[in-house]
XYZ file of C-alpha atoms in Angstrom:
382
model
C -113.422 -118.701 -15.927
C -112.084 -115.760 -17.480
C -110.912 -117.745 -20.732
C -108.713 -120.074 -18.584
C -109.240 -124.078 -18.512
C -107.602 -126.594 -16.528
C -107.069 -129.784 -18.434
C -106.013 -133.018 -17.424
C -104.157 -134.935 -20.131
C -103.208 -138.233 -18.862
C -100.920 -137.446 -16.166
C -100.056 -134.092 -17.163
C -102.084 -130.799 -15.811
C -102.416 -128.045 -18.951
C -103.357 -124.312 -18.030
C -104.997 -123.297 -21.286
C -105.111 -119.536 -21.544
C -106.016 -116.834 -23.979
C -101.877 -116.734 -24.818
C -101.129 -120.180 -24.737
C -100.776 -123.314 -22.464
C -98.587 -124.543 -19.629
C -98.053 -127.668 -18.994
C -97.148 -129.223 -15.286
C -95.797 -132.861 -14.666
C -96.813 -134.028 -11.155
C -94.464 -136.944 -12.020
C -91.351 -134.767 -12.410
C -91.701 -132.565 -9.024
C -94.813 -130.525 -10.628
C -92.388 -128.700 -12.747
C -93.039 -127.193 -16.191
C -92.670 -129.182 -19.253
C -94.019 -127.193 -21.924
C -94.843 -123.609 -22.511
C -96.909 -123.068 -25.570
C -95.799 -119.410 -26.514
C -93.887 -117.934 -29.487
C -90.115 -118.319 -29.323
C -90.095 -120.346 -26.322
C -88.863 -124.331 -26.320
C -87.970 -126.270 -23.395
C -86.275 -128.561 -25.448
C -87.164 -131.497 -23.281
C -85.961 -129.803 -20.274
C -88.087 -128.813 -17.418
C -88.603 -125.032 -15.995
C -89.460 -123.972 -12.520
C -87.508 -126.646 -10.994
C -86.490 -125.779 -7.437
C -82.842 -127.120 -6.630
C -81.181 -127.862 -2.806
C -77.475 -127.042 -3.084
C -75.306 -128.035 -0.438
C -73.698 -124.710 0.992
C -70.997 -124.041 3.744
C -71.416 -120.456 3.332
C -69.614 -117.858 2.014
C -70.761 -114.392 0.414
C -68.504 -114.860 -2.163
C -71.308 -116.278 -3.788
C -73.130 -112.692 -3.694
C -70.505 -111.312 -5.553
C -67.624 -111.162 -2.723
C -65.077 -113.417 -3.999
C -63.329 -115.024 -1.112
C -61.542 -118.238 -2.059
C -63.131 -121.147 -0.099
C -66.480 -122.825 0.495
C -68.355 -125.897 -0.633
C -71.225 -125.636 -3.188
C -72.813 -128.884 -4.930
C -76.010 -130.116 -5.906
C -78.040 -132.484 -3.332
C -81.266 -132.700 -5.179
C -84.172 -131.122 -7.081
C -88.059 -131.465 -7.120
C -87.728 -132.513 -10.543
C -86.493 -135.572 -9.092
C -89.186 -136.971 -7.457
C -93.212 -136.807 -7.653
C -95.326 -134.294 -6.249
C -99.115 -133.443 -5.321
C -100.531 -130.943 -7.643
C -103.882 -129.090 -7.311
C -105.040 -126.103 -9.616
C -108.031 -123.519 -9.180
C -109.136 -120.659 -11.463
C -110.077 -117.425 -10.016
C -112.946 -114.886 -11.213
C -110.676 -112.961 -13.223
C -108.982 -115.826 -14.829
C -106.018 -116.531 -12.937
C -104.774 -120.038 -12.634
C -102.972 -120.916 -9.393
C -101.189 -124.299 -9.405
C -100.406 -125.649 -5.851
C -97.385 -127.956 -5.958
C -96.655 -129.974 -2.641
C -93.542 -131.961 -2.914
C -90.570 -132.810 -0.995
C -86.952 -131.629 -1.655
C -84.235 -132.806 0.480
C -86.548 -134.941 2.809
C -88.237 -131.725 3.658
C -91.466 -130.671 2.607
C -91.790 -127.721 0.188
C -95.090 -125.610 -0.767
C -94.779 -124.025 -4.744
C -97.234 -121.895 -5.929
C -97.610 -120.619 -9.663
C -100.144 -117.476 -10.515
C -100.744 -117.797 -14.390
C -101.917 -114.523 -15.711
C -104.803 -115.235 -18.018
C -103.701 -112.429 -20.800
C -100.188 -112.699 -21.169
C -97.359 -114.868 -20.129
C -96.395 -113.887 -17.083
C -95.817 -116.435 -14.069
C -95.529 -115.634 -10.303
C -94.212 -118.426 -8.232
C -93.898 -118.572 -4.630
C -91.710 -121.032 -2.911
C -91.594 -121.679 0.955
C -90.296 -124.131 3.101
C -87.573 -125.307 5.789
C -84.318 -126.276 4.156
C -82.117 -127.956 6.004
C -78.830 -126.560 7.788
C -76.220 -125.351 5.384
C -78.093 -125.329 2.295
C -78.981 -123.024 -0.818
C -82.493 -123.090 -2.583
C -82.720 -122.001 -5.950
C -85.542 -121.572 -8.549
C -84.133 -122.454 -12.075
C -85.968 -121.101 -14.610
C -85.303 -122.213 -18.309
C -84.512 -119.412 -20.710
C -85.487 -118.796 -24.115
C -82.029 -119.280 -25.706
C -78.450 -119.324 -24.985
C -77.008 -116.151 -22.901
C -73.379 -114.281 -23.284
C -74.388 -112.006 -20.000
C -77.136 -110.628 -18.041
C -78.676 -107.396 -17.525
C -79.734 -106.100 -14.205
C -81.195 -103.285 -12.424
C -78.888 -102.127 -9.463
C -80.068 -99.042 -7.189
C -79.862 -96.163 -9.441
C -78.953 -97.715 -12.901
C -79.216 -100.679 -15.223
C -76.106 -102.700 -15.785
C -74.710 -105.541 -17.674
C -72.544 -108.380 -16.078
C -70.818 -111.305 -17.581
C -72.433 -114.995 -16.597
C -69.486 -115.759 -14.314
C -66.921 -113.832 -12.526
C -64.248 -116.205 -10.723
C -66.708 -119.055 -9.260
C -68.753 -121.052 -11.130
C -71.619 -120.478 -10.729
C -71.525 -116.817 -10.070
C -74.501 -115.481 -8.164
C -74.656 -111.667 -8.527
C -76.732 -109.585 -6.183
C -80.130 -108.843 -7.667
C -82.098 -105.795 -6.698
C -85.332 -106.227 -8.487
C -85.146 -107.654 -12.197
C -82.661 -108.836 -14.611
C -82.628 -110.343 -17.893
C -80.468 -112.719 -19.779
C -78.606 -111.276 -22.431
C -79.013 -113.633 -25.818
C -76.313 -112.687 -28.229
C -73.051 -110.339 -28.364
C -74.904 -107.588 -29.654
C -76.201 -106.742 -26.240
C -79.651 -107.205 -24.679
C -82.209 -108.355 -26.929
C -84.658 -105.419 -26.425
C -87.416 -106.867 -28.368
C -87.914 -110.268 -26.708
C -86.358 -112.910 -24.233
C -87.296 -113.430 -20.750
C -87.321 -111.025 -17.963
C -87.430 -112.147 -14.204
C -88.290 -110.222 -10.925
C -87.639 -110.961 -7.590
C -89.926 -109.580 -4.693
C -86.907 -109.219 -2.138
C -83.051 -108.507 -3.149
C -81.451 -112.034 -3.471
C -78.699 -113.751 -5.703
C -79.128 -114.548 -9.229
C -77.023 -116.924 -11.598
C -77.243 -117.185 -15.258
C -76.119 -120.008 -17.169
C -74.836 -120.645 -20.854
C -77.756 -121.948 -22.121
C -80.187 -119.330 -20.576
C -81.091 -120.910 -17.374
C -82.132 -118.307 -14.767
C -81.407 -119.393 -11.269
C -82.359 -117.366 -8.073
C -81.782 -117.950 -4.543
C -85.526 -118.385 -2.774
C -83.956 -119.746 0.764
C -80.743 -120.333 2.295
C -79.341 -121.455 5.713
C -75.642 -121.274 4.935
C -74.193 -119.930 8.405
C -70.291 -120.842 8.209
C -68.096 -119.041 6.028
C -64.362 -119.620 5.493
C -61.268 -118.449 3.509
C -59.682 -121.381 1.861
C -61.888 -123.947 3.478
C -60.434 -123.380 6.960
C -59.882 -119.723 7.690
C -62.680 -117.965 9.323
C -63.692 -114.833 7.630
C -63.925 -111.746 9.925
C -67.494 -110.041 10.227
C -69.487 -112.009 8.004
C -72.990 -112.526 7.742
C -73.782 -114.945 10.571
C -77.328 -116.305 11.521
C -79.250 -119.528 12.316
C -82.542 -119.688 10.819
C -84.357 -123.130 11.406
C -87.940 -122.150 10.309
C -89.658 -121.850 7.021
C -88.548 -119.386 4.331
C -90.691 -117.896 1.388
C -89.744 -116.036 -1.579
C -91.781 -115.040 -4.737
C -90.347 -114.606 -8.182
C -92.203 -113.330 -11.473
C -91.402 -114.691 -15.148
C -92.193 -112.271 -18.167
C -92.211 -114.268 -21.641
C -93.481 -111.088 -23.717
C -91.986 -109.080 -25.953
C -90.722 -105.600 -25.833
C -88.348 -103.361 -24.353
C -86.353 -105.275 -21.832
C -85.989 -102.469 -19.247
C -89.668 -101.300 -19.412
C -91.152 -105.086 -19.176
C -88.674 -105.558 -16.000
C -90.259 -102.107 -14.120
C -93.969 -103.482 -14.941
C -92.656 -106.495 -13.819
C -91.460 -105.816 -10.460
C -94.419 -103.357 -10.095
C -97.045 -106.179 -10.714
C -95.006 -108.755 -8.323
C -94.637 -106.149 -5.588
C -98.639 -105.702 -5.940
C -98.975 -109.380 -5.822
C -96.901 -109.722 -2.462
C -98.915 -106.700 -0.830
C -96.689 -103.910 -1.681
C -98.699 -101.727 -4.263
C -96.977 -98.500 -5.142
C -97.582 -95.460 -3.574
C -100.422 -92.999 -4.547
C -98.323 -90.321 -4.983
C -99.780 -86.900 -5.954
C -97.722 -86.784 -9.291
C -98.489 -88.383 -12.851
C -95.484 -89.166 -15.252
C -96.501 -89.483 -18.683
C -93.336 -91.157 -20.153
C -91.926 -94.523 -18.942
C -88.570 -93.019 -19.069
C -89.085 -91.301 -15.968
C -90.353 -92.446 -12.750
C -91.359 -90.656 -9.536
C -89.680 -92.267 -6.726
C -90.136 -89.753 -3.851
C -92.331 -86.880 -3.051
C -91.862 -85.400 0.334
C -92.473 -81.695 1.979
C -89.262 -80.144 1.977
C -87.135 -80.375 5.230
C -85.018 -77.161 4.040
C -86.784 -74.233 2.666
C -90.294 -74.226 0.854
C -92.343 -76.419 -0.902
C -92.122 -79.604 -2.103
C -89.172 -81.973 -3.136
C -89.725 -84.559 -5.725
C -87.035 -87.082 -6.789
C -87.224 -88.591 -10.702
C -85.326 -91.689 -11.847
C -84.413 -91.207 -15.518
C -84.318 -94.820 -17.173
C -83.558 -93.389 -20.683
C -79.737 -94.290 -21.831
C -79.740 -90.526 -22.918
C -79.091 -87.896 -20.512
C -79.377 -85.043 -22.787
C -83.284 -84.525 -22.205
C -85.719 -82.505 -20.275
C -88.963 -83.472 -18.186
C -91.598 -80.978 -17.964
C -92.841 -80.115 -14.615
C -96.471 -78.782 -14.390
C -98.921 -78.598 -11.406
C -102.260 -80.492 -12.086
C -103.972 -79.322 -9.240
C -105.418 -75.539 -8.302
C -103.315 -73.030 -8.242
C -100.194 -72.287 -10.358
C -96.430 -73.068 -10.525
C -94.465 -69.922 -8.705
C -90.873 -71.609 -8.695
C -88.644 -74.661 -9.326
C -85.008 -75.399 -8.822
C -82.691 -78.270 -9.029
C -81.806 -79.276 -5.285
C -78.926 -81.580 -4.027
C -79.469 -84.390 -1.431
C -79.457 -81.989 1.462
C -82.026 -79.760 -0.546
C -79.811 -76.816 -1.020
C -80.631 -75.101 -4.281
C -78.294 -75.371 -6.814
C -79.880 -74.195 -10.046
C -82.984 -72.202 -10.460
C -85.445 -73.296 -13.230
C -87.329 -70.934 -15.612
C -91.208 -70.917 -15.528
C -92.627 -70.932 -19.112
C -96.373 -71.556 -19.761
C -97.312 -72.750 -16.367
C -94.127 -75.302 -16.221
C -90.812 -75.602 -15.956
C -88.368 -78.137 -17.755
C -86.294 -80.092 -15.533
C -82.875 -81.283 -17.240
C -82.154 -84.849 -16.819
C -78.305 -84.719 -16.278
C -78.346 -88.257 -14.939
C -80.355 -91.178 -13.585
C -81.555 -89.356 -10.313
C -82.822 -85.636 -10.205
C -84.160 -83.750 -7.320
C -86.672 -80.691 -7.972
C -87.907 -78.391 -5.541
C -91.506 -77.026 -6.403
C -92.996 -74.285 -5.423
C -97.238 -73.468 -5.600
C -99.381 -70.686 -5.298
C -101.939 -73.343 -3.991
C -102.248 -73.262 -0.255
C -101.116 -76.558 0.108
C -98.479 -78.476 -2.125
C -98.368 -81.587 0.107
C -97.630 -85.211 -0.527
C -101.101 -85.936 0.073
C -102.623 -85.102 -2.734
C -105.236 -82.324 -3.624
C -104.095 -78.949 -4.258
C -100.526 -78.602 -5.594
C -100.541 -81.910 -6.959
C -97.542 -82.352 -9.901
C -97.330 -83.160 -13.217
C -94.638 -84.429 -15.182
C -94.739 -84.692 -18.866
C -91.669 -85.735 -20.866
C -90.179 -83.420 -23.898
C -87.604 -84.837 -25.776
C -85.192 -82.500 -27.969
C -86.332 -81.987 -31.677
């Protein structure tokens, strides 16, 4: 259906799509052993392997470097056979369902393969043993020298390791391995995204590991001294996490933002229906609300562009006209009035986040849509 076909070739399951094919091997835990897409070569390895590590605990693996703790590989789904089933939906999306035992515990792995683009969404669920960290390992597209990551308010670059091997950095939404010393490969390469904040590690060969379950409950410094106020917790039930992988080409940041949005929608968190339109991918509307201090509506913008010497033109798209606009601070105090010209205002983008008060002649300028809706168009200098 939808141009997607499921073909069994010997023991292998091949998902054939309009963009290429993915091969799953039930004898290797249902992992991916081949992806037929330009620029991607597993080189005899596997991808989407679920790995169990013995972890005594310690937030040092999430960016807090405290000497101590134990981390050792226990097993992986690629070490054992699995049961693999597959279906194709009416829209052509293939669902590959893998049932496998990891560390003598049942695990469920579900892959959703996009029919039109090389995008894969994977959901891992299971109840790991105590003092374990479970990761999903995705094979990269080539050697890596760093990692580009989205953090709240910015996109940053980090080294592969800090002090510990491996180093798991805190992941907010999306990340991409940096493939060479000249910086992020902005024309291609792999981009990953997680539905919830987690930890991510990128190895030198470009493999990306993301934590999908964790039951580490004991944290010590130097292997013996309990750390004060650690993140304690006992969870013996099932855990689940969803991860998305993009193997298309194009700007890494734009692909990461798109992938995060697709993943949010897949797990039941679609984007809110803001009464605001953003025509340029360099600017996002992250919040629209009635003003708590003063009049009008407060609109918060996020600027993703590396350059900040830019403006964004703000206009009303609903009934009424724009009567006023000003830059405000986090407490909604007016900082700088904006000049209204031609029914719109030019918003200076001095940083990653900009908050604007919007006043309209319409009877309503609320966040519910209708009258007073706001439109933002990018206006590049020159």
